[in-house]
Tab-separated table of C-alpha atoms and ligand atoms in Angstrom:
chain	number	residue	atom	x	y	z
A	1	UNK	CA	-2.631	-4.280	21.486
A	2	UNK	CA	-0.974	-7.170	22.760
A	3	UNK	CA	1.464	-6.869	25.606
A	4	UNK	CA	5.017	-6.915	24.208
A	5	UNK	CA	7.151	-10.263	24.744
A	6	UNK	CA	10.295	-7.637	25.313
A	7	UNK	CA	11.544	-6.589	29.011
A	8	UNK	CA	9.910	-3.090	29.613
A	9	UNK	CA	13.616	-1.653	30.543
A	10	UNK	CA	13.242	1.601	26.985
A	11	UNK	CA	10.839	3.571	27.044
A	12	UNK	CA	10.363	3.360	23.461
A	13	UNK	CA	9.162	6.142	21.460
A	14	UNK	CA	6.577	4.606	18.572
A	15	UNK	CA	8.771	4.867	15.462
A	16	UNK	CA	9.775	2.047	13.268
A	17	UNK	CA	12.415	2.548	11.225
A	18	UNK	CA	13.099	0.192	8.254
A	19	UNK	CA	16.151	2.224	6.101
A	20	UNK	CA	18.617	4.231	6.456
A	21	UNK	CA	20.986	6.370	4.404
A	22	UNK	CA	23.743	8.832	5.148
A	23	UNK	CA	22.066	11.015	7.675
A	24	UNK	CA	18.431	10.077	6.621
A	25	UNK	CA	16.297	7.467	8.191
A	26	UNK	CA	13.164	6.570	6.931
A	27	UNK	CA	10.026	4.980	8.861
A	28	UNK	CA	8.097	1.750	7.600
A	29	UNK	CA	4.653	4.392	6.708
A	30	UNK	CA	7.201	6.804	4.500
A	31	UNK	CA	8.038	9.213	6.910
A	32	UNK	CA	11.803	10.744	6.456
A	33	UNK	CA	13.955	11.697	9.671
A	34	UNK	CA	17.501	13.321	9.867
A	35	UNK	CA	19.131	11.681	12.371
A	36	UNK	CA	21.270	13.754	14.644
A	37	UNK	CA	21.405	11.532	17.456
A	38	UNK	CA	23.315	8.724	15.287
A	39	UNK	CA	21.903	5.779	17.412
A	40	UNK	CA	23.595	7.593	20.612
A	41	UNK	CA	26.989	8.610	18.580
A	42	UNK	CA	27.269	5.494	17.211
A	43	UNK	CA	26.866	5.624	13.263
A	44	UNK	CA	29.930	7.950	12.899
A	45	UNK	CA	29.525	7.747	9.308
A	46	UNK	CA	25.949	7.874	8.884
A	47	UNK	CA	23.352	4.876	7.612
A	48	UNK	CA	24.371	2.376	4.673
A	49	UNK	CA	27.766	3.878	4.243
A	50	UNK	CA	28.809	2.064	1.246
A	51	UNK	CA	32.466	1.333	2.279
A	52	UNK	CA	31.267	-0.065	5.560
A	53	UNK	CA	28.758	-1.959	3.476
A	54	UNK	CA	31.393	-3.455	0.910
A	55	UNK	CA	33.455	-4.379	3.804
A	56	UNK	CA	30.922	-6.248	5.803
A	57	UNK	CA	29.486	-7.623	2.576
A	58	UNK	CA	33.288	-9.239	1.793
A	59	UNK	CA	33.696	-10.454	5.480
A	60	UNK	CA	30.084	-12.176	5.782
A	61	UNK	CA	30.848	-14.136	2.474
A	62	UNK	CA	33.896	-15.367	4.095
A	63	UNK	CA	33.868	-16.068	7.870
A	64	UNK	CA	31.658	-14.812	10.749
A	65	UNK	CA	33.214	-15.992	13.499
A	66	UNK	CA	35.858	-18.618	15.323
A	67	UNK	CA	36.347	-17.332	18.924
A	68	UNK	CA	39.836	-15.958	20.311
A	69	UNK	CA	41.152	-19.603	20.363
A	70	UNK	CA	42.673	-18.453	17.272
A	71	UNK	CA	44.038	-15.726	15.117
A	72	UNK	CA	41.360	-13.578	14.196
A	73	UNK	CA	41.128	-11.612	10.505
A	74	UNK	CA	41.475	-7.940	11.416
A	75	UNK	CA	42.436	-8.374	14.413
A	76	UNK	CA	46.360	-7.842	14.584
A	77	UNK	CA	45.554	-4.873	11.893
A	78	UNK	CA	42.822	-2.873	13.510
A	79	UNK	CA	44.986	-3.330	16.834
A	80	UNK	CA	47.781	-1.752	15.056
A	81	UNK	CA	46.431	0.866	14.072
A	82	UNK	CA	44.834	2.126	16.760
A	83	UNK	CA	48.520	2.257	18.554
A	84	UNK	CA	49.699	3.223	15.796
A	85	UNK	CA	46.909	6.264	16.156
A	86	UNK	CA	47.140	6.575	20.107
A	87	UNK	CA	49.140	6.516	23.120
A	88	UNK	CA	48.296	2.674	23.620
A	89	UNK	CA	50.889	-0.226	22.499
A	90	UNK	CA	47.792	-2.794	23.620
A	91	UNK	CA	44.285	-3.211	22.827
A	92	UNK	CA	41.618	-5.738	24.133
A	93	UNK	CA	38.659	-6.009	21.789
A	94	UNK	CA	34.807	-6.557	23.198
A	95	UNK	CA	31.387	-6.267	22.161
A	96	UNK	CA	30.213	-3.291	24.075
A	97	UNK	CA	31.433	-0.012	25.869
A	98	UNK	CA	30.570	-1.675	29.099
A	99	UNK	CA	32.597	-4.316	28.408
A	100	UNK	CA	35.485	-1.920	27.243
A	101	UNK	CA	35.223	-0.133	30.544
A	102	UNK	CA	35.327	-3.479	32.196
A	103	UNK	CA	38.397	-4.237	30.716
A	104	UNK	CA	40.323	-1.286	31.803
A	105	UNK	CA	38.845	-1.699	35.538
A	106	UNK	CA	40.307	-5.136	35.271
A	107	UNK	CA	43.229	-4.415	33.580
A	108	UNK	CA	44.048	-1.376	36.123
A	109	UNK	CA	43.321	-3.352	39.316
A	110	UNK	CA	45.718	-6.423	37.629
A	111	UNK	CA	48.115	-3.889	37.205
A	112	UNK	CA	48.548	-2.967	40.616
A	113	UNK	CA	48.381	-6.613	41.912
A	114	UNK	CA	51.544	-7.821	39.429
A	115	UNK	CA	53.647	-5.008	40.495
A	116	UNK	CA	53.066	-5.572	44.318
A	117	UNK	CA	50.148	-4.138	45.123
A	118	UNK	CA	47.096	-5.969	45.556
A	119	UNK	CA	45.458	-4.042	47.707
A	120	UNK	CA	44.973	-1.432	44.950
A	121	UNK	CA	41.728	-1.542	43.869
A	122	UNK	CA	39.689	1.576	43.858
A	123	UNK	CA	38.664	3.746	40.877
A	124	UNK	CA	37.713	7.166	41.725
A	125	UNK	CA	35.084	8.575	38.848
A	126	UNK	CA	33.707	11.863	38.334
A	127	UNK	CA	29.941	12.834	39.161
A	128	UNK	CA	27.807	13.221	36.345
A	129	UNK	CA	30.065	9.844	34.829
A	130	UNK	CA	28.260	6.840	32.675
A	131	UNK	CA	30.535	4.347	32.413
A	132	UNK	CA	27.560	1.485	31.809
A	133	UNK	CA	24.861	-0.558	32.718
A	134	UNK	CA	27.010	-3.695	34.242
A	135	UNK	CA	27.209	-4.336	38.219
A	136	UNK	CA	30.986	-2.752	38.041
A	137	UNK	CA	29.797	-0.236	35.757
A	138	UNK	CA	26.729	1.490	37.394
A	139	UNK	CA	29.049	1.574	40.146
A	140	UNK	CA	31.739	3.547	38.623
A	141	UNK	CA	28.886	5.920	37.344
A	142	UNK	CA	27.756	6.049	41.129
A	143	UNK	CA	24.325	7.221	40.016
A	144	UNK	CA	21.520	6.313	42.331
A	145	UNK	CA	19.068	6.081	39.949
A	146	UNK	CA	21.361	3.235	37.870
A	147	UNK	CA	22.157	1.542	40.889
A	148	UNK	CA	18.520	1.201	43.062
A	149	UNK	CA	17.358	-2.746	43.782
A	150	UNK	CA	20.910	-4.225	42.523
A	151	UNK	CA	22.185	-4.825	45.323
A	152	UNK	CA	25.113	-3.171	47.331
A	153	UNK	CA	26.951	-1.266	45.282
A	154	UNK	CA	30.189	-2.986	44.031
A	155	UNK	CA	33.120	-2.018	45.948
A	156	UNK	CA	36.067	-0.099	45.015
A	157	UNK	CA	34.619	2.779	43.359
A	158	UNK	CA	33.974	6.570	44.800
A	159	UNK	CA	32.909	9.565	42.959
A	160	UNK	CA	34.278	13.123	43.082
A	161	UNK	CA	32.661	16.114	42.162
A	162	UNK	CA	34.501	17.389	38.908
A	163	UNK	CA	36.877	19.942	38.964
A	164	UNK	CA	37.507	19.577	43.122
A	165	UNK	CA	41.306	18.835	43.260
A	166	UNK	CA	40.835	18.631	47.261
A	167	UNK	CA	38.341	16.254	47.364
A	168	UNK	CA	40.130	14.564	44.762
A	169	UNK	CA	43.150	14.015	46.573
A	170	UNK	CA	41.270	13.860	49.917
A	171	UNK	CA	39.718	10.454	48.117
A	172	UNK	CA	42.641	9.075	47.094
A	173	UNK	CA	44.266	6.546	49.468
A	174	UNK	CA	46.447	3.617	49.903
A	175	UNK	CA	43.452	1.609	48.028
A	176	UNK	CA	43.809	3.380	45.331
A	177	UNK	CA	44.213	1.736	41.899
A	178	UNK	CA	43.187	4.307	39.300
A	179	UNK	CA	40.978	7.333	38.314
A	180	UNK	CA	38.271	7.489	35.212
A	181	UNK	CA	36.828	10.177	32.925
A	182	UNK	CA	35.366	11.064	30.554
A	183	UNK	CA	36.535	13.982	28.690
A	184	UNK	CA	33.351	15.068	27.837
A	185	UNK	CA	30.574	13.840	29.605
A	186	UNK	CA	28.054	12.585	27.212
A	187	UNK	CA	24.706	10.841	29.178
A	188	UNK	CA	25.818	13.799	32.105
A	189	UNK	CA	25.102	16.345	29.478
A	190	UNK	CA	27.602	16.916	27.096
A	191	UNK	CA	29.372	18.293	30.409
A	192	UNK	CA	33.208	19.395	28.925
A	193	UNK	CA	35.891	18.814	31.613
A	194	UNK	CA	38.167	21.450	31.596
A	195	UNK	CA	41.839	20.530	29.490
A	196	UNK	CA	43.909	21.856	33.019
A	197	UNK	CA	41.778	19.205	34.892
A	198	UNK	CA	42.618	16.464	33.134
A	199	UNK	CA	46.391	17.553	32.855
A	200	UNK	CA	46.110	17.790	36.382
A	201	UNK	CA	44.898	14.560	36.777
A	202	UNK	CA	47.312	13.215	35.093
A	203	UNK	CA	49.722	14.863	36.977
A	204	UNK	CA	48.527	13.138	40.199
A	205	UNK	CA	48.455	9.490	38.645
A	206	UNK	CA	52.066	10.053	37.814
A	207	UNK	CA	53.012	11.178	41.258
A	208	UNK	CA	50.672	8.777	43.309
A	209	UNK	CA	51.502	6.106	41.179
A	210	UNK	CA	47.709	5.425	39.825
A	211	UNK	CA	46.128	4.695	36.560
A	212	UNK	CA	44.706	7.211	34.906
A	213	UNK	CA	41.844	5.813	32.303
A	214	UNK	CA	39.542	7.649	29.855
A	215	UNK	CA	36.167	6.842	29.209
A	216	UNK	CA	36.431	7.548	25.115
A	217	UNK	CA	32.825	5.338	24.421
A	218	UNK	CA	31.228	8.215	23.103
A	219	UNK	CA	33.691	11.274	22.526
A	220	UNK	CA	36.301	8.752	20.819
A	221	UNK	CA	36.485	7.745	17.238
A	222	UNK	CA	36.106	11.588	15.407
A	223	UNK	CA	33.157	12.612	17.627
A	224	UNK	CA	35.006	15.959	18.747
A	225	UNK	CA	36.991	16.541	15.252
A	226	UNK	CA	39.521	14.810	16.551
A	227	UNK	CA	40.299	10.895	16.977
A	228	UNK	CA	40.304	10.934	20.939
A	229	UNK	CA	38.871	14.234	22.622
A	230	UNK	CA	41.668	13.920	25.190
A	231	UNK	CA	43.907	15.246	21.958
A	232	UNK	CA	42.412	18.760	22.602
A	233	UNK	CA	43.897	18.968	26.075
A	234	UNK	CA	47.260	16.815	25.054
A	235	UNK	CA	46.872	14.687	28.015
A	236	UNK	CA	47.326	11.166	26.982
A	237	UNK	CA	45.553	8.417	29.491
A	238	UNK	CA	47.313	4.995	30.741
A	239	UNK	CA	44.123	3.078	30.060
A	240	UNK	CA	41.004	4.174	27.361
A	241	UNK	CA	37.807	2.448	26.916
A	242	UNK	CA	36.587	2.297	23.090
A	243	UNK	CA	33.269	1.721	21.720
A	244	UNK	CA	29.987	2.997	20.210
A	245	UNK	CA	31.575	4.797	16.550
A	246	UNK	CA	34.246	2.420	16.152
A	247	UNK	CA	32.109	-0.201	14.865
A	248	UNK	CA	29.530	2.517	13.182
A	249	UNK	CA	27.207	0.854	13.877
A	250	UNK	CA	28.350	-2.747	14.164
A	251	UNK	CA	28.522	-4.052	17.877
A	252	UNK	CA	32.003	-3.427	19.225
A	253	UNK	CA	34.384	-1.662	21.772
A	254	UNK	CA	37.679	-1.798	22.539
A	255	UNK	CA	40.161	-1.537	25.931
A	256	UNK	CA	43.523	0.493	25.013
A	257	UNK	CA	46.234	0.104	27.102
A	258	UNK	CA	50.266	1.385	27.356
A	259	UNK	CA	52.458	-1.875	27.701
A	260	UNK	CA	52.772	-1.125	31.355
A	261	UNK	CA	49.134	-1.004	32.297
A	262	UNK	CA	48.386	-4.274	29.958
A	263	UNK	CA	51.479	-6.232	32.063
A	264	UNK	CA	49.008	-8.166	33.846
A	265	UNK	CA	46.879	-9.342	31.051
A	266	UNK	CA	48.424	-12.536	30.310
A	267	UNK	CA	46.377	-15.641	29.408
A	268	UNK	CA	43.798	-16.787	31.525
A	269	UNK	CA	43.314	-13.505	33.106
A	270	UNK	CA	40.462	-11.852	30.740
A	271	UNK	CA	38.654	-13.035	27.784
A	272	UNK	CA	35.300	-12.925	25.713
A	273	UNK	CA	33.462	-15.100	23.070
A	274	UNK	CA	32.444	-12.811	20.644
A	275	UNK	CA	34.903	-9.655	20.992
A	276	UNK	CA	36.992	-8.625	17.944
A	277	UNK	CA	35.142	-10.819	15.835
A	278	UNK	CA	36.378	-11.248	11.797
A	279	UNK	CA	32.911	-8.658	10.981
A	280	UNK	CA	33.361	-6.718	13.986
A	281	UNK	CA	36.855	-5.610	12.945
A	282	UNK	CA	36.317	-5.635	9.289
A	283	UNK	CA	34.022	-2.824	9.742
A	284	UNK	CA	36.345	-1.295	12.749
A	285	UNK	CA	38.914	-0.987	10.192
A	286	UNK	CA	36.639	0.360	7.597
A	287	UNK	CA	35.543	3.079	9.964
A	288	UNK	CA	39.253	3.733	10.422
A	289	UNK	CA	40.053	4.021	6.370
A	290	UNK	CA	37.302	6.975	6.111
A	291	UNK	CA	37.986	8.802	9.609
A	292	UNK	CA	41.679	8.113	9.501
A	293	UNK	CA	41.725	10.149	5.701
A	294	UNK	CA	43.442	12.935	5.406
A	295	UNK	CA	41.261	15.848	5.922
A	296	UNK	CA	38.178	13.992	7.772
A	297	UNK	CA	39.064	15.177	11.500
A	298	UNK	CA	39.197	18.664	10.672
A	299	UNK	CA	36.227	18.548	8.356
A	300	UNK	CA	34.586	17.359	11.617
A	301	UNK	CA	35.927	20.109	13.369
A	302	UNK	CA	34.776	22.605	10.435
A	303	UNK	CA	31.325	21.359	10.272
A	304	UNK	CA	30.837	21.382	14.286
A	305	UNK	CA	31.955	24.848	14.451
A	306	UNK	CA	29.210	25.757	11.879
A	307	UNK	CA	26.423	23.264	13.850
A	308	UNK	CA	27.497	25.207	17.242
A	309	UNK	CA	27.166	28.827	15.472
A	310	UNK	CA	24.068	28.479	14.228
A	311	UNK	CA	22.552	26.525	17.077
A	312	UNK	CA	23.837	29.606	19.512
A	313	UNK	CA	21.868	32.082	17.141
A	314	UNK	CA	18.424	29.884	17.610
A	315	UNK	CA	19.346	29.502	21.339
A	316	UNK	CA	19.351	33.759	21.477
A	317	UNK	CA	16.288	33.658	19.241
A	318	UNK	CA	14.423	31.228	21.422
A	319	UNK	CA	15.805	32.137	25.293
A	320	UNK	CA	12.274	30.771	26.528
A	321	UNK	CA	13.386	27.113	25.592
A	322	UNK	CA	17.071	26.994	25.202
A	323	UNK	CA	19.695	28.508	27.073
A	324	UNK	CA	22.975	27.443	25.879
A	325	UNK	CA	24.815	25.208	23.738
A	326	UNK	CA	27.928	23.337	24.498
A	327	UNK	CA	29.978	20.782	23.411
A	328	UNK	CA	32.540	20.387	20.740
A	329	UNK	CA	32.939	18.899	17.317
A	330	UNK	CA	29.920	16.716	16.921
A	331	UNK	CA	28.994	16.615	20.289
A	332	UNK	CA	26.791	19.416	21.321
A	333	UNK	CA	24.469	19.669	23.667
A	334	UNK	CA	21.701	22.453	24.135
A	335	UNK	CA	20.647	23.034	27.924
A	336	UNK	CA	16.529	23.437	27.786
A	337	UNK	CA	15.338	25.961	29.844
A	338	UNK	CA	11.968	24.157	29.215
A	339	UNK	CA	11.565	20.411	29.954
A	340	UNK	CA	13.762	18.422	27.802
A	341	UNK	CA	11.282	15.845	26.572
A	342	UNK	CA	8.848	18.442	25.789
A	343	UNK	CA	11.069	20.008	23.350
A	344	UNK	CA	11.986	16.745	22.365
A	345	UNK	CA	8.424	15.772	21.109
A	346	UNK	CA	8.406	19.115	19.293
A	347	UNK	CA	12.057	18.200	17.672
A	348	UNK	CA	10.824	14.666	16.608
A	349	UNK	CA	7.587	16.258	14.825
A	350	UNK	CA	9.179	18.279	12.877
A	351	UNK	CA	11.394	14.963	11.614
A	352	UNK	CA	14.941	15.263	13.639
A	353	UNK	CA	16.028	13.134	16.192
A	354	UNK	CA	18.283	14.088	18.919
A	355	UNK	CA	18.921	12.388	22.125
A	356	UNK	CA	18.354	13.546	25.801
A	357	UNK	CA	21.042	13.972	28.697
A	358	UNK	CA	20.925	14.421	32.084
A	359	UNK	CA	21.331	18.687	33.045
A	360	UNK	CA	18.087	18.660	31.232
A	361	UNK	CA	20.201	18.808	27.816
A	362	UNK	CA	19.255	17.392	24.191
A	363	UNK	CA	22.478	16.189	22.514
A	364	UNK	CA	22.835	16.847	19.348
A	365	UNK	CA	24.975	13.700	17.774
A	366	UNK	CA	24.718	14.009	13.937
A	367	UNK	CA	26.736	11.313	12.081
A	368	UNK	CA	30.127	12.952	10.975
A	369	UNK	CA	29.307	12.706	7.578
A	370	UNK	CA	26.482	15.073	7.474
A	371	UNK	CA	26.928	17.534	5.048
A	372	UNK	CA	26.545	21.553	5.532
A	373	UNK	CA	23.026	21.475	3.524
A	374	UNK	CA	22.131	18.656	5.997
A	375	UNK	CA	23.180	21.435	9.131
A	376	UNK	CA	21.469	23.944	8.123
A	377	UNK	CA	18.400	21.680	7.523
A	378	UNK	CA	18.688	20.106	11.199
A	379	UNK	CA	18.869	23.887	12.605
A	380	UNK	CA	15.956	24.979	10.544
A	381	UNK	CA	13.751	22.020	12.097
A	382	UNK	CA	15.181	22.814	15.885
A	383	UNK	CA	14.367	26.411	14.967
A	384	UNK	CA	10.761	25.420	13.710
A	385	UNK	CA	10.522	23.082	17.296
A	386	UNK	CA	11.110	26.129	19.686
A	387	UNK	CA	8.861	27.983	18.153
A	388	UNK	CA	6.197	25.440	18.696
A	389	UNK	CA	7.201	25.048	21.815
A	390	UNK	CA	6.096	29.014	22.167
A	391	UNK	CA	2.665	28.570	20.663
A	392	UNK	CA	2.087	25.857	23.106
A	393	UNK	CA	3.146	28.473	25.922
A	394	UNK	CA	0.982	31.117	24.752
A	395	UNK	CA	-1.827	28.695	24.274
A	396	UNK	CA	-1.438	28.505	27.933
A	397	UNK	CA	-1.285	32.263	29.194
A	398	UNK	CA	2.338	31.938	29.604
A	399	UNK	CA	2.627	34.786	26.923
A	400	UNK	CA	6.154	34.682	24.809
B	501	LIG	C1	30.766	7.404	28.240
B	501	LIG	C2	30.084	6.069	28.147
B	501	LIG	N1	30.598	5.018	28.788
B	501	LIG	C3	30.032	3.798	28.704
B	501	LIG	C4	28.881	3.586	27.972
B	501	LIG	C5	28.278	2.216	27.918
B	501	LIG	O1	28.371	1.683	26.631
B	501	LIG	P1	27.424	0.480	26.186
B	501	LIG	O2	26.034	0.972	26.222
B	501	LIG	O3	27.904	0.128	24.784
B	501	LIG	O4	27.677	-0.644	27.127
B	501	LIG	C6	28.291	4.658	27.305
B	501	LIG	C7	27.032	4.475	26.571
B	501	LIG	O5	26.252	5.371	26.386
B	501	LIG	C8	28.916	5.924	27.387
B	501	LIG	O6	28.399	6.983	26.766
């Protein structure tokens, strides 16, 4: 084999998709997958959805692009209607949830300096937190492992264990500028913050006069059952970063801001080339017209309840390989009591995808389209994995 002209940064596992459709992908040699890891809980509405389709289709005939020099087709509309769904009165568009969370770092730390206080600078994140792969971003994550042979870490960003209040407010000083979190921590492992914790974070931004910003890249746009997963715990964020299912699959992201964090984004101070181009938010806004219809979200909500029930009853079956399941909505994760990517292989030959987490968790990330047949097919396969996993354990002596 010859050696790959690609940087060896994924670790690729040897499949080779060619089609998709709804929540079925299918490999160049025939073979058929459900996919419940939606290209990391990105194609909300599953492969080839026709109205995302149609709506790229109609774009692509007309323009592709013509940078934020000028008005931009969709633009104006999809950033109406996502303050129009939100707290926010502002939105930023990029190409990427990295770029989305750079936004609001920028956007927070501007904040402070055009009201008087430059010196405001620091985010405080949460441990466990993926906010990214860029120089500010693997610093706001504060994971070693992201951050080793980059250089110093960026400055202006601590980390907090979850939940601590004391250390929390033990961190905060006159440096200050915001704290970030996600609601649910996806790459952490589908780690649920608790709703009092963020209302209590919230609490503190208001009294110490910080930011408070959401990481929404992955628990936004439906994933939960509802549009934003900070809806569950009616806590609504100054600042929320945007990306992944917005764009179902297209590249895109978004920064959402109140008009009072966005005061210090006027022109000149942020920009981008390709973000909130005319296909980008033709499809945004066709993502919007199916999740925004009446009766999606709680579909979502329906069909997650289902997933999580019948997932608990193969995690009781199986309590040699799984050992709970957690999550909501979409968004479940099922802590492995036996190596994650060895259940993993076992998940992927019996023709489901799913996509590991840190906490040694597989997260289950179907798109929300998937229907209850589809469920009930994806629990019957995880069901069929553990039990493989079981032979292979008895096959060693372990006995089961
Ligand atoms: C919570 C969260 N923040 C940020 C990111 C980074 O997004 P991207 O990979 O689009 O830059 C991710 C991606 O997995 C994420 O899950």
């Amino acid at each position: 084999m010859t050696a790959s002209a690609l940087f060896g940064t994924y670790a690729r596992a040897d499949l080779d998709f060619v089609r998709g459709e709804g929540v079925w992908l299918e490999t160049a040699d025939g073979r058929r997958f459900l996919d419940c890891g939606s290209g990391i809980a990105v194609n909300a509405l599953g492969h080839s959805h026709p109205h995302l389709v149609n709506a790229l289709k109609a774009q692509a005939e007309k323009l592709w692009h013509i940078s934020n020099l000028y008005k931009v087709a969709g633009q104006e509309e999809l950033g109406q209607r996502l303050a129009d769904a939100t707290f926010a009165d502002r939105v930023f568009f990029s190409n990427s949830g990295a770029e989305a969370m750079e936004a609001c770092i920028k956007t927070a730390r501007r904040y402070h300096y055009v009201n008087g206080r430059p010196e405001r600078i620091g985010i405080i994140t949460f441990e466990g937190a993926f906010h990214g792969r860029t120089i500010a971003t693997i610093a706001a994550g504060g994971q070693a492992k992201y951050m080793e042979g980059f250089g110093p870490k960026a400055p202006g960003f601590d980390q907090v264990k979850t939940g601590d209040l004391d250390a929390l407010k033990a961190a905060i000083g006159p440096t200050t500028a915001a704290l970030c979190i996600e609601p649910i921590q996806g790459e952490g492992g589908v780690r649920e913050v608790d709703a009092e914790f963020l209302r209590k974070l919230r609490e503190i931004c208001d009294a110490e006069g910080l930011l408070l910003i959401f990481d929404e890249i992955q628990t936004g746009v439906g994933r939960t059952g509802k549009l934003f997963a900070h809806e569950w715990a009616g806590v609504t964020p100054d600042l929320m970063a945007v990306a992944k299912g917005i764009g179902g699959g297209f590249p895109m992201g978004a920064c959402l801001a109140t008009e009072a964090a966005a005061a210090g984004m006027v022109p000149g101070t942020h920009g981008t080339t390709f973000g909130g181009n005319p296909l980008a938010m033709a499809v945004g806004n066709a993502v919007l017209d199916v999740i925004l219809a009446p009766g999606f979200l709680e579909e979502v909500q329906r069909k997650g309840l289902l997933l999580k029930q019948r997932l608990a009853a193969v995690i009781d079956a199986h309590p040699k390989v799984f050992e709970d399941v957690r999550g909501r909505g979409l968004m479940l994760g099922i802590k492995c009591v036996r190596p994650n990517a060895e259940v993993l292989a076992k998940v992927r030959a019996n023709g489901l995808l799913v996509v590991p987490a840190g906490d040694n968790v597989l997260r289950i990330l179907p798109p929300l389209t998937i229907t209850d047949e589809e469920i009930g097919e994806a629990v019957a396969r995880i069901e069929a994995a553990a039990a493989a996993v079981e032979a292979d354990l008895a096959k060693e002596g372990d006995g089961v």
